[in-house]
PDB file of C-alpha atoms in Angstrom:
ATOM      1  CA  MET A   1     -22.092 -51.788 -27.834  1.00 70.00           C
ATOM      2  CA  GLN A   2     -25.190 -53.524 -26.600  1.00 81.00           C
ATOM      3  CA  ASP A   3     -28.263 -51.928 -25.112  1.00 82.00           C
ATOM      4  CA  ILE A   4     -29.355 -53.227 -21.735  1.00 81.00           C
ATOM      5  CA  LEU A   5     -33.024 -53.076 -20.880  1.00 83.00           C
ATOM      6  CA  PHE A   6     -34.137 -52.764 -17.246  1.00 81.00           C
ATOM      7  CA  SER A   7     -37.565 -53.054 -15.830  1.00 88.00           C
ATOM      8  CA  ARG A   8     -38.735 -50.138 -13.698  1.00 89.00           C
ATOM      9  CA  LYS A   9     -38.118 -52.202 -10.546  1.00 90.00           C
ATOM     10  CA  GLN A  10     -34.554 -53.097 -11.595  1.00 89.00           C
ATOM     11  CA  TYR A  11     -33.855 -49.478 -12.506  1.00 88.00           C
ATOM     12  CA  GLN A  12     -35.028 -48.290  -9.070  1.00 90.00           C
ATOM     13  CA  ALA A  13     -32.817 -50.930  -7.417  1.00 90.00           C
ATOM     14  CA  VAL A  14     -29.753 -49.696  -9.344  1.00 88.00           C
ATOM     15  CA  VAL A  15     -30.488 -46.052  -8.485  1.00 88.00           C
ATOM     16  CA  THR A  16     -30.976 -46.939  -4.808  1.00 90.00           C
ATOM     17  CA  ARG A  17     -27.681 -48.835  -4.737  1.00 89.00           C
ATOM     18  CA  LEU A  18     -25.847 -45.923  -6.376  1.00 88.00           C
ATOM     19  CA  ASP A  19     -27.282 -43.543  -3.767  1.00 85.00           C
ATOM     20  CA  GLU A  20     -26.064 -45.855  -0.992  1.00 86.00           C
ATOM     21  CA  MET A  21     -22.586 -45.942  -2.551  1.00 86.00           C
ATOM     22  CA  LYS A  22     -22.574 -42.143  -2.787  1.00 82.00           C
ATOM     23  CA  ASP A  23     -23.493 -41.902   0.907  1.00 78.00           C
ATOM     24  CA  ASP A  24     -20.692 -44.337   1.775  1.00 78.00           C
ATOM     25  CA  VAL A  25     -18.143 -42.293  -0.168  1.00 77.00           C
ATOM     26  CA  THR A  26     -19.345 -39.085   1.485  1.00 72.00           C
ATOM     27  CA  SER A  27     -19.037 -40.580   4.970  1.00 71.00           C
ATOM     28  CA  ILE A  28     -15.527 -41.851   4.191  1.00 72.00           C
ATOM     29  CA  LYS A  29     -14.521 -38.359   3.039  1.00 69.00           C
ATOM     30  CA  LEU A  30     -15.910 -36.806   6.214  1.00 63.00           C
ATOM     31  CA  LYS A  31     -14.061 -39.328   8.383  1.00 66.00           C
ATOM     32  CA  SER A  32     -10.786 -38.654   6.590  1.00 64.00           C
ATOM     33  CA  ASN A  33     -11.244 -34.901   7.083  1.00 58.00           C
ATOM     34  CA  LYS A  34     -11.821 -35.368  10.815  1.00 57.00           C
ATOM     35  CA  GLU A  35      -8.534 -37.222  11.103  1.00 55.00           C
ATOM     36  CA  LYS A  36      -6.803 -34.146   9.693  1.00 66.00           C
ATOM     37  CA  GLU A  37      -8.070 -31.701  12.329  1.00 82.00           C
ATOM     38  CA  TYR A  38      -4.550 -30.437  13.025  1.00 87.00           C
ATOM     39  CA  LEU A  39      -1.764 -29.303  10.719  1.00 87.00           C
ATOM     40  CA  ASP A  40       1.894 -29.627  11.602  1.00 89.00           C
ATOM     41  CA  ASN A  41       4.571 -27.075  10.660  1.00 91.00           C
ATOM     42  CA  PHE A  42       5.351 -28.700   7.320  1.00 90.00           C
ATOM     43  CA  ASP A  43       1.710 -28.893   6.220  1.00 86.00           C
ATOM     44  CA  LEU A  44       1.077 -25.297   7.293  1.00 88.00           C
ATOM     45  CA  MET A  45       4.145 -23.997   5.455  1.00 89.00           C
ATOM     46  CA  GLN A  46       3.114 -25.814   2.272  1.00 86.00           C
ATOM     47  CA  LEU A  47      -0.490 -24.680   2.526  1.00 83.00           C
ATOM     48  CA  LEU A  48       0.305 -20.997   3.065  1.00 83.00           C
ATOM     49  CA  HIS A  49       3.582 -20.876   1.083  1.00 85.00           C
ATOM     50  CA  VAL A  50       5.508 -19.335   3.973  1.00 89.00           C
ATOM     51  CA  SER A  51       8.824 -20.115   5.637  1.00 93.00           C
ATOM     52  CA  TYR A  52       9.432 -21.793   8.976  1.00 94.00           C
ATOM     53  CA  ARG A  53      10.575 -18.465  10.395  1.00 94.00           C
ATOM     54  CA  THR A  54       7.280 -16.805   9.414  1.00 92.00           C
ATOM     55  CA  VAL A  55       5.272 -19.504  11.198  1.00 93.00           C
ATOM     56  CA  GLN A  56       7.533 -19.124  14.227  1.00 94.00           C
ATOM     57  CA  ARG A  57       6.989 -15.352  14.235  1.00 93.00           C
ATOM     58  CA  TRP A  58       3.190 -15.834  14.057  1.00 91.00           C
ATOM     59  CA  ARG A  59       3.364 -18.231  17.014  1.00 92.00           C
ATOM     60  CA  ARG A  60       5.422 -15.836  19.129  1.00 93.00           C
ATOM     61  CA  SER A  61       3.204 -12.838  18.387  1.00 91.00           C
ATOM     62  CA  GLY A  62       0.111 -14.815  19.391  1.00 89.00           C
ATOM     63  CA  ASN A  63      -1.510 -14.528  15.957  1.00 87.00           C
ATOM     64  CA  LEU A  64      -1.396 -18.285  15.459  1.00 90.00           C
ATOM     65  CA  PRO A  65      -2.624 -20.473  18.331  1.00 91.00           C
ATOM     66  CA  TYR A  66      -0.887 -23.839  18.565  1.00 92.00           C
ATOM     67  CA  ARG A  67      -0.435 -26.987  20.591  1.00 92.00           C
ATOM     68  CA  LYS A  68       2.947 -28.466  21.268  1.00 92.00           C
ATOM     69  CA  ILE A  69       3.199 -32.223  21.593  1.00 91.00           C
ATOM     70  CA  GLY A  70       6.725 -33.302  22.301  1.00 92.00           C
ATOM     71  CA  LYS A  71       8.874 -31.220  19.982  1.00 91.00           C
ATOM     72  CA  LYS A  72       6.238 -30.749  17.279  1.00 93.00           C
ATOM     73  CA  PHE A  73       3.812 -27.861  16.877  1.00 93.00           C
ATOM     74  CA  TYR A  74       0.254 -28.427  15.704  1.00 93.00           C
ATOM     75  CA  TYR A  75      -2.278 -25.881  14.492  1.00 91.00           C
ATOM     76  CA  LYS A  76      -6.048 -26.270  14.281  1.00 89.00           C
ATOM     77  CA  ALA A  77      -6.945 -26.671  10.605  1.00 84.00           C
ATOM     78  CA  ASP A  78     -10.322 -24.951  11.027  1.00 82.00           C
ATOM     79  CA  PHE A  79      -8.665 -21.849  12.487  1.00 84.00           C
ATOM     80  CA  VAL A  80      -6.114 -21.670   9.680  1.00 82.00           C
ATOM     81  CA  MET A  81      -8.806 -22.089   7.022  1.00 78.00           C
ATOM     82  CA  ASP A  82     -10.901 -19.347   8.647  1.00 78.00           C
ATOM     83  CA  LEU A  83      -7.895 -17.026   8.532  1.00 76.00           C
ATOM     84  CA  CYS A  84      -7.486 -17.780   4.834  1.00 71.00           C
ATOM     85  CA  LYS A  85     -11.138 -16.943   4.207  1.00 69.00           C
ATOM     86  CA  LEU A  86     -10.823 -13.626   6.042  1.00 62.00           C
ATOM     87  CA  GLY A  87      -7.856 -12.573   3.959  1.00 56.00           C
ATOM     88  CA  PRO A  88      -5.016 -10.297   4.982  1.00 56.00           C
ATOM     89  CA  GLU A  89      -5.564  -7.054   6.821  1.00 60.00           C
ATOM     90  CA  PRO A  90      -5.958  -4.150   4.403  1.00 61.00           C
ATOM     91  CA  TRP A  91      -2.888  -2.065   3.743  1.00 61.00           C
ATOM     92  CA  VAL A  92      -2.855   1.570   4.705  1.00 63.00           C
ATOM     93  CA  GLU A  93      -1.854   3.565   1.679  1.00 66.00           C
ATOM     94  CA  ILE A  94       0.155   6.712   2.234  1.00 69.00           C
ATOM     95  CA  GLU A  95      -0.563   9.472  -0.216  1.00 72.00           C
ATOM     96  CA  GLN A  96       2.519  10.602  -2.062  1.00 71.00           C
ATOM     97  CA  PRO A  97       2.842  14.338  -2.707  1.00 72.00           C
ATOM     98  CA  PRO A  98       2.642  15.260  -6.386  1.00 71.00           C
ATOM     99  CA  PRO A  99       6.010  15.750  -8.071  1.00 67.00           C
ATOM    100  CA  THR A 100       7.206  19.322  -8.106  1.00 66.00           C
ATOM    101  CA  ASP A 101       7.743  21.048 -11.432  1.00 59.00           C
ATOM    102  CA  THR A 102      11.368  21.434 -12.377  1.00 58.00           C
ATOM    103  CA  ALA A 103      13.106  23.292 -15.137  1.00 55.00           C
ATOM    104  CA  ILE A 104      14.163  19.992 -16.680  1.00 54.00           C
ATOM    105  CA  GLU A 105      12.026  19.150 -19.714  1.00 56.00           C
ATOM    106  CA  ASN A 106      12.037  16.701 -22.611  1.00 57.00           C
ATOM    107  CA  GLY A 107      13.694  13.912 -20.621  1.00 59.00           C
ATOM    108  CA  ASP A 108      16.874  15.891 -19.870  1.00 61.00           C
ATOM    109  CA  GLN A 109      18.292  15.243 -16.439  1.00 62.00           C
ATOM    110  CA  GLU A 110      20.456  17.467 -14.351  1.00 63.00           C
ATOM    111  CA  ILE A 111      23.856  16.022 -13.453  1.00 56.00           C
ATOM    112  CA  THR A 112      24.362  16.446  -9.756  1.00 64.00           C
ATOM    113  CA  CYS A 113      27.670  14.658  -9.337  1.00 65.00           C
ATOM    114  CA  LYS A 114      30.703  16.692 -10.373  1.00 63.00           C
ATOM    115  CA  ARG A 115      32.848  13.547 -10.235  1.00 65.00           C
ATOM    116  CA  CYS A 116      30.677  11.664 -12.729  1.00 65.00           C
ATOM    117  CA  PRO A 117      32.792  10.503 -15.734  1.00 66.00           C
ATOM    118  CA  LEU A 118      30.271  11.886 -18.175  1.00 63.00           C
ATOM    119  CA  PHE A 119      30.376  15.247 -16.416  1.00 60.00           C
ATOM    120  CA  LEU A 120      34.183  15.294 -16.643  1.00 65.00           C
ATOM    121  CA  MET A 121      34.154  14.338 -20.338  1.00 65.00           C
ATOM    122  CA  LEU A 122      31.781  17.149 -21.240  1.00 66.00           C
ATOM    123  CA  ASN A 123      33.704  19.648 -19.084  1.00 61.00           C
ATOM    124  CA  LEU A 124      30.556  20.950 -17.478  1.00 54.00           C
TER     125      LEU A 124
END
């Protein structure tokens, strides 16, 4: 491998050119993102890992605004991404009553079915 020596002026020219290339790449990325302002059903289902029926239910309930062009549905990508950032609504947890004490101990279980084969074999 050979070492390449640059003068300060040449070095500044290379750095300037690299900055220009970086700006070009950034602008291309921004343009490509603007083209993808809307998601269709397939893209939305893949992004959120949901079924077609789930997306349809969200549309009908009004939770997912859409635009219909012809026979296809489109959803605003910004809105969908904002929903993902918000996260799901918190679940309401119902407190379960504590288990009542029973006379059954040491893992024994009471047989409640008189027709159970085990019950018949033991003649209980």
